[in-house]
Amino acid sequence: MKKKIGTFILCCIVIIFAIFYIYIHFQKPDSDFWNNFLSNLLATLVALIAGVPVGLAVDRYLKSTQKQEQQNLERRREYDILSFIKEELNYCLVSVFQFIKNKAGYLAIPYRTELWDALSTSGEIKYISSIEVLNKIANAYYFIKAAKILEYNQQ
């Protein structure tokens, strides 16, 4: 691929110099042409030499800013998801404590796992970056679902 690009650039340069040579040979330009040509050539070279690095620097800055914003958005999403999961697990914990306090044969308040089911089905748990945290959450929901099944079978 690099060889093709190099060949293409070389061909373009040869064609430009050929056209320039033909123009000079047949038109015999005067001094105004040379003044205009040199000033335009100098302006183009300065713009090329100064403009390309500035453009690349601006592009890098914009990409890094967008990447940082994306990471901040993902971290915020992770925080929100973990907050909702914490709320749901606390609800389940309160249910267990009420069961122990009332010493009832069944739970008056059922366990909630709808949020976890929805998050895991939709793929939103991809925002949880820590594998250890994700493993602990999955284990907690495993035991909650096992307890639901056991209590359902006892009723």
Coordinates of N, CA and C in Angstrom, one line a residue:
M1 N 0.8 -1.2 0.0 CA 0.0 0.0 0.0 C 0.9 1.3 0.0
K2 N 1.9 1.3 0.8 CA 2.8 2.4 0.8 C 3.5 2.6 -0.5
K3 N 3.8 1.5 -1.2 CA 4.5 1.6 -2.5 C 3.6 2.3 -3.5
K4 N 2.3 1.9 -3.4 CA 1.3 2.5 -4.4 C 1.1 4.0 -4.1
I5 N 1.1 4.4 -2.8 CA 1.0 5.8 -2.5 C 2.2 6.6 -2.9
G6 N 3.4 6.0 -2.7 CA 4.6 6.6 -3.1 C 4.7 6.8 -4.6
T7 N 4.3 5.8 -5.4 CA 4.2 5.8 -6.8 C 3.2 6.9 -7.3
F8 N 2.1 7.0 -6.7 CA 1.1 8.0 -7.0 C 1.6 9.4 -6.8
I9 N 2.2 9.6 -5.7 CA 2.8 10.9 -5.4 C 3.9 11.3 -6.4
L10 N 4.7 10.4 -6.7 CA 5.8 10.6 -7.6 C 5.2 11.0 -9.0
C11 N 4.2 10.2 -9.4 CA 3.6 10.5 -10.7 C 2.9 11.9 -10.7
C12 N 2.3 12.3 -9.6 CA 1.7 13.6 -9.6 C 2.8 14.7 -9.7
I13 N 3.9 14.5 -9.0 CA 5.0 15.5 -9.0 C 5.6 15.6 -10.4
V14 N 5.8 14.5 -11.1 CA 6.3 14.5 -12.5 C 5.3 15.2 -13.4
I15 N 4.0 15.0 -13.2 CA 3.0 15.6 -14.1 C 3.0 17.2 -13.9
I16 N 3.1 17.5 -12.6 CA 3.1 19.0 -12.3 C 4.3 19.7 -12.9
F17 N 5.5 19.0 -12.7 CA 6.7 19.7 -13.3 C 6.6 19.7 -14.8
A18 N 6.0 18.6 -15.4 CA 5.9 18.6 -16.9 C 5.0 19.7 -17.3
I19 N 3.9 19.9 -16.7 CA 3.0 21.0 -17.1 C 3.7 22.4 -16.8
F20 N 4.4 22.5 -15.7 CA 5.1 23.8 -15.5 C 6.2 24.0 -16.5
Y21 N 6.9 23.0 -16.9 CA 8.0 23.1 -17.9 C 7.4 23.5 -19.3
I22 N 6.3 22.9 -19.6 CA 5.6 23.2 -20.9 C 5.1 24.6 -20.9
Y23 N 4.5 25.1 -19.8 CA 4.0 26.4 -19.7 C 5.2 27.4 -19.9
I24 N 6.3 27.2 -19.2 CA 7.4 28.1 -19.2 C 8.0 28.1 -20.6
H25 N 8.2 27.0 -21.2 CA 8.8 26.8 -22.5 C 8.0 27.5 -23.6
F26 N 6.7 27.4 -23.6 CA 5.9 27.9 -24.7 C 5.3 29.3 -24.4
Q27 N 5.1 29.7 -23.2 CA 4.5 31.0 -22.9 C 5.5 32.1 -22.6
K28 N 6.7 31.8 -22.2 CA 7.7 32.8 -21.9 C 7.2 33.8 -21.0
P29 N 6.9 33.4 -19.7 CA 6.3 34.4 -18.7 C 7.2 35.5 -18.4
D30 N 6.6 36.7 -18.1 CA 7.3 37.9 -17.7 C 7.6 37.9 -16.2
S31 N 8.2 39.0 -15.7 CA 8.6 39.1 -14.4 C 7.4 39.2 -13.4
D32 N 6.3 39.7 -13.8 CA 5.1 39.7 -12.9 C 4.7 38.2 -12.6
F33 N 4.8 37.4 -13.6 CA 4.5 36.0 -13.4 C 5.4 35.4 -12.3
W34 N 6.7 35.6 -12.4 CA 7.6 35.1 -11.4 C 7.4 35.6 -10.0
N35 N 7.1 36.9 -9.9 CA 6.8 37.5 -8.6 C 5.5 36.9 -8.0
N36 N 4.5 36.8 -8.8 CA 3.2 36.2 -8.3 C 3.4 34.7 -8.0
F37 N 4.2 34.0 -8.8 CA 4.4 32.6 -8.6 C 5.2 32.4 -7.3
L38 N 6.3 33.1 -7.2 CA 7.1 32.9 -6.0 C 6.3 33.3 -4.7
S39 N 5.6 34.4 -4.7 CA 4.8 34.8 -3.5 C 3.7 33.7 -3.2
N40 N 3.0 33.2 -4.2 CA 2.0 32.2 -4.0 C 2.6 30.9 -3.5
L41 N 3.8 30.6 -4.1 CA 4.5 29.3 -3.7 C 4.9 29.4 -2.2
L42 N 5.5 30.6 -1.9 CA 5.9 30.8 -0.5 C 4.7 30.7 0.5
A43 N 3.6 31.4 0.1 CA 2.4 31.4 1.0 C 1.9 29.9 1.1
T44 N 1.8 29.2 0.1 CA 1.3 27.8 0.1 C 2.2 26.9 1.0
L45 N 3.6 27.1 0.8 CA 4.5 26.3 1.6 C 4.4 26.6 3.1
V46 N 4.3 27.9 3.4 CA 4.1 28.3 4.8 C 2.8 27.7 5.4
A47 N 1.7 27.9 4.6 CA 0.5 27.3 5.1 C 0.5 25.8 5.3
L48 N 1.2 25.1 4.4 CA 1.4 23.7 4.5 C 2.2 23.3 5.7
I49 N 3.3 24.0 5.8 CA 4.3 23.6 6.9 C 3.6 24.0 8.3
A50 N 3.0 25.1 8.4 CA 2.4 25.5 9.7 C 1.0 24.9 9.9
G51 N 0.2 24.8 8.8 CA -1.2 24.4 9.0 C -1.4 22.9 9.3
V52 N -0.6 22.1 8.7 CA -0.7 20.6 8.9 C -0.5 20.2 10.3
P53 N 0.7 20.6 10.9 CA 0.9 20.3 12.4 C -0.2 20.9 13.3
V54 N -0.6 22.1 13.0 CA -1.7 22.7 13.8 C -3.0 22.0 13.7
G55 N -3.3 21.6 12.5 CA -4.5 20.8 12.2 C -4.5 19.4 12.9
L56 N -3.3 18.8 12.8 CA -3.2 17.5 13.5 C -3.3 17.7 15.0
A57 N -2.7 18.7 15.6 CA -2.8 19.0 17.0 C -4.2 19.2 17.5
V58 N -4.9 20.0 16.7 CA -6.3 20.2 17.0 C -7.1 19.0 17.0
D59 N -6.9 18.1 15.9 CA -7.6 16.9 15.8 C -7.3 15.9 17.0
R60 N -6.0 15.9 17.4 CA -5.6 15.0 18.6 C -6.3 15.5 19.8
Y61 N -6.3 16.8 20.0 CA -7.0 17.4 21.2 C -8.5 17.1 21.2
L62 N -9.1 17.3 20.1 CA -10.6 17.0 20.0 C -10.9 15.5 20.3
K63 N -10.1 14.6 19.7 CA -10.2 13.2 19.9 C -10.0 12.8 21.4
S64 N -9.0 13.4 22.0 CA -8.7 13.1 23.4 C -9.9 13.6 24.3
T65 N -10.4 14.8 24.0 CA -11.5 15.4 24.7 C -12.7 14.5 24.6
Q66 N -13.0 14.0 23.4 CA -14.2 13.2 23.1 C -14.0 11.9 23.9
K67 N -12.8 11.3 23.9 CA -12.5 10.1 24.6 C -12.7 10.2 26.1
Q68 N -12.2 11.4 26.6 CA -12.4 11.6 28.0 C -13.9 11.8 28.4
E69 N -14.6 12.5 27.6 CA -16.1 12.7 27.8 C -16.8 11.3 27.8
Q70 N -16.4 10.4 26.8 CA -17.0 9.1 26.7 C -16.7 8.3 28.0
Q71 N -15.4 8.4 28.5 CA -15.0 7.7 29.7 C -15.8 8.2 30.9
N72 N -16.0 9.5 31.0 CA -16.7 10.1 32.1 C -18.2 9.6 32.0
L73 N -18.7 9.6 30.8 CA -20.1 9.1 30.7 C -20.3 7.7 31.1
E74 N -19.3 6.8 30.7 CA -19.4 5.4 31.1 C -19.2 5.2 32.6
R75 N -18.3 6.0 33.2 CA -18.1 5.9 34.7 C -19.4 6.4 35.4
R76 N -20.1 7.4 34.8 CA -21.3 7.9 35.4 C -22.4 6.8 35.3
R77 N -22.4 6.2 34.1 CA -23.4 5.1 33.9 C -23.1 4.0 34.9
E78 N -21.8 3.6 35.1 CA -21.5 2.6 36.0 C -21.9 2.9 37.4
Y79 N -21.7 4.2 37.8 CA -22.1 4.6 39.1 C -23.7 4.5 39.3
D80 N -24.4 4.9 38.3 CA -25.9 4.8 38.4 C -26.3 3.4 38.4
I81 N -25.8 2.5 37.6 CA -26.2 1.1 37.6 C -25.9 0.5 39.0
L82 N -24.7 0.7 39.5 CA -24.3 0.2 40.8 C -25.2 0.7 41.9
S83 N -25.6 2.0 41.8 CA -26.5 2.6 42.8 C -27.8 1.9 42.8
F84 N -28.4 1.6 41.6 CA -29.7 0.9 41.5 C -29.6 -0.5 42.0
I85 N -28.5 -1.2 41.7 CA -28.3 -2.5 42.2 C -28.2 -2.6 43.7
K86 N -27.5 -1.6 44.2 CA -27.3 -1.5 45.7 C -28.7 -1.3 46.3
E87 N -29.5 -0.5 45.7 CA -30.9 -0.2 46.2 C -31.7 -1.5 46.2
E88 N -31.6 -2.2 45.1 CA -32.4 -3.5 45.0 C -31.9 -4.5 46.0
L89 N -30.6 -4.6 46.2 CA -30.0 -5.6 47.1 C -30.4 -5.2 48.6
N90 N -30.4 -3.9 48.9 CA -30.8 -3.5 50.2 C -32.3 -3.8 50.4
Y91 N -33.1 -3.7 49.4 CA -34.5 -4.1 49.5 C -34.6 -5.6 49.9
C92 N -33.8 -6.4 49.2 CA -33.8 -7.8 49.5 C -33.3 -8.1 50.9
L93 N -32.4 -7.3 51.4 CA -31.8 -7.5 52.7 C -32.9 -7.1 53.8
V94 N -33.6 -6.0 53.5 CA -34.7 -5.7 54.4 C -35.7 -6.8 54.5
S95 N -36.0 -7.4 53.3 CA -37.0 -8.5 53.3 C -36.6 -9.6 54.2
V96 N -35.3 -10.0 54.1 CA -34.8 -11.1 54.9 C -34.9 -10.7 56.4
F97 N -34.5 -9.5 56.8 CA -34.6 -9.1 58.2 C -36.0 -9.1 58.7
Q98 N -36.9 -8.7 57.8 CA -38.3 -8.7 58.2 C -38.8 -10.2 58.4
F99 N -38.3 -11.0 57.6 CA -38.7 -12.5 57.7 C -38.2 -13.0 59.0
I100 N -36.9 -12.7 59.4 CA -36.3 -13.1 60.7 C -37.1 -12.5 61.8
K101 N -37.4 -11.2 61.7 CA -38.1 -10.5 62.8 C -39.5 -11.0 63.0
N102 N -40.2 -11.3 62.0 CA -41.6 -11.8 62.1 C -41.6 -13.3 62.3
K103 N -40.6 -13.9 62.1 CA -40.5 -15.4 62.2 C -41.7 -16.1 61.5
A104 N -42.0 -15.5 60.3 CA -43.1 -16.1 59.5 C -42.6 -17.2 58.7
G105 N -43.5 -18.1 58.3 CA -43.1 -19.2 57.4 C -42.8 -18.8 56.0
Y106 N -43.2 -17.6 55.6 CA -42.9 -17.1 54.3 C -42.7 -15.6 54.3
L107 N -42.1 -15.1 53.3 CA -41.8 -13.7 53.3 C -43.0 -12.9 52.9
A108 N -43.3 -11.8 53.7 CA -44.4 -10.9 53.4 C -44.0 -10.1 52.2
I109 N -42.8 -9.7 52.1 CA -42.3 -8.9 51.0 C -41.4 -9.7 50.1
P110 N -41.8 -9.9 48.8 CA -41.0 -10.8 48.0 C -39.6 -10.1 47.6
Y111 N -38.7 -11.0 47.2 CA -37.4 -10.5 46.8 C -37.5 -9.8 45.4
R112 N -36.7 -8.8 45.2 CA -36.7 -8.1 43.9 C -35.4 -8.5 43.2
T113 N -35.6 -8.9 42.0 CA -34.4 -9.2 41.1 C -34.7 -8.7 39.7
E114 N -35.8 -7.9 39.5 CA -36.1 -7.4 38.2 C -35.1 -6.5 37.5
L115 N -34.5 -5.7 38.3 CA -33.5 -4.8 37.8 C -32.3 -5.6 37.3
W116 N -31.8 -6.5 38.1 CA -30.7 -7.3 37.7 C -31.0 -8.1 36.4
D117 N -32.2 -8.7 36.4 CA -32.6 -9.4 35.2 C -32.6 -8.5 33.9
A118 N -33.1 -7.3 34.1 CA -33.2 -6.4 33.0 C -31.8 -5.9 32.5
L119 N -31.0 -5.7 33.5 CA -29.6 -5.2 33.2 C -28.8 -6.3 32.5
S120 N -28.9 -7.5 33.0 CA -28.1 -8.6 32.4 C -28.6 -9.0 31.1
T121 N -29.9 -8.9 30.9 CA -30.5 -9.2 29.6 C -30.2 -8.2 28.5
S122 N -30.2 -6.9 28.9 CA -30.0 -5.8 28.0 C -28.5 -5.6 27.7
G123 N -27.6 -6.2 28.5 CA -26.2 -6.0 28.3 C -25.6 -4.7 29.0
E124 N -26.4 -4.1 29.8 CA -26.0 -2.9 30.5 C -24.9 -3.2 31.6
I125 N -24.7 -4.4 32.0 CA -23.7 -4.7 33.0 C -22.3 -4.6 32.4
K126 N -22.2 -4.3 31.1 CA -20.9 -4.1 30.5 C -20.2 -2.8 31.0
Y127 N -21.0 -1.9 31.6 CA -20.5 -0.7 32.2 C -19.8 -0.9 33.5
I128 N -20.0 -2.1 34.2 CA -19.4 -2.4 35.4 C -18.0 -2.8 35.1
S129 N -17.0 -2.0 35.4 CA -15.6 -2.3 35.0 C -14.9 -3.3 35.8
S130 N -15.3 -3.4 37.1 CA -14.6 -4.3 38.0 C -15.2 -5.7 37.9
I131 N -14.4 -6.7 37.6 CA -14.8 -8.1 37.5 C -15.1 -8.6 38.9
E132 N -14.4 -8.2 39.9 CA -14.6 -8.6 41.2 C -16.0 -8.2 41.7
V133 N -16.3 -6.9 41.5 CA -17.6 -6.4 41.9 C -18.7 -7.1 41.1
L134 N -18.5 -7.3 39.8 CA -19.6 -8.0 39.0 C -19.8 -9.4 39.5
N135 N -18.7 -10.1 39.9 CA -18.8 -11.5 40.4 C -19.6 -11.5 41.8
K136 N -19.3 -10.5 42.6 CA -20.0 -10.5 43.9 C -21.5 -10.2 43.7
I137 N -21.8 -9.3 42.8 CA -23.2 -9.0 42.5 C -23.9 -10.2 42.0
A138 N -23.2 -10.9 41.0 CA -23.8 -12.1 40.4 C -24.1 -13.2 41.5
N139 N -23.1 -13.3 42.4 CA -23.3 -14.3 43.5 C -24.4 -14.0 44.4
A140 N -24.6 -12.7 44.7 CA -25.7 -12.2 45.6 C -27.0 -12.6 44.9
Y141 N -27.1 -12.3 43.6 CA -28.4 -12.5 42.9 C -28.6 -14.0 42.8
Y142 N -27.6 -14.8 42.6 CA -27.7 -16.3 42.6 C -28.3 -16.8 43.9
F143 N -27.8 -16.3 45.0 CA -28.4 -16.7 46.3 C -29.8 -16.2 46.5
I144 N -30.1 -15.0 46.1 CA -31.4 -14.5 46.2 C -32.4 -15.3 45.4
K145 N -32.0 -15.7 44.1 CA -32.9 -16.5 43.3 C -33.1 -17.9 43.9
A146 N -32.0 -18.4 44.5 CA -32.1 -19.7 45.1 C -33.0 -19.7 46.3
A147 N -33.0 -18.6 47.1 CA -33.9 -18.4 48.2 C -35.3 -18.3 47.7
K148 N -35.5 -17.6 46.7 CA -36.9 -17.4 46.1 C -37.4 -18.8 45.7
I149 N -36.6 -19.6 45.1 CA -37.1 -20.9 44.7 C -37.4 -21.8 45.9
L150 N -36.5 -21.8 46.9 CA -36.8 -22.6 48.1 C -38.0 -22.1 48.8
E151 N -38.2 -20.8 49.0 CA -39.4 -20.3 49.6 C -40.7 -20.6 48.8
Y152 N -40.6 -20.5 47.5 CA -41.7 -20.8 46.7 C -42.1 -22.3 46.8
N153 N -41.1 -23.1 46.9 CA -41.4 -24.6 47.0 C -41.9 -25.0 48.4
Q154 N -41.6 -24.2 49.4 CA -42.1 -24.4 50.8 C -43.6 -24.0 50.9
Q155 N -44.0 -23.1 50.1 CA -45.4 -22.6 50.3 C -46.4 -23.5 49.7

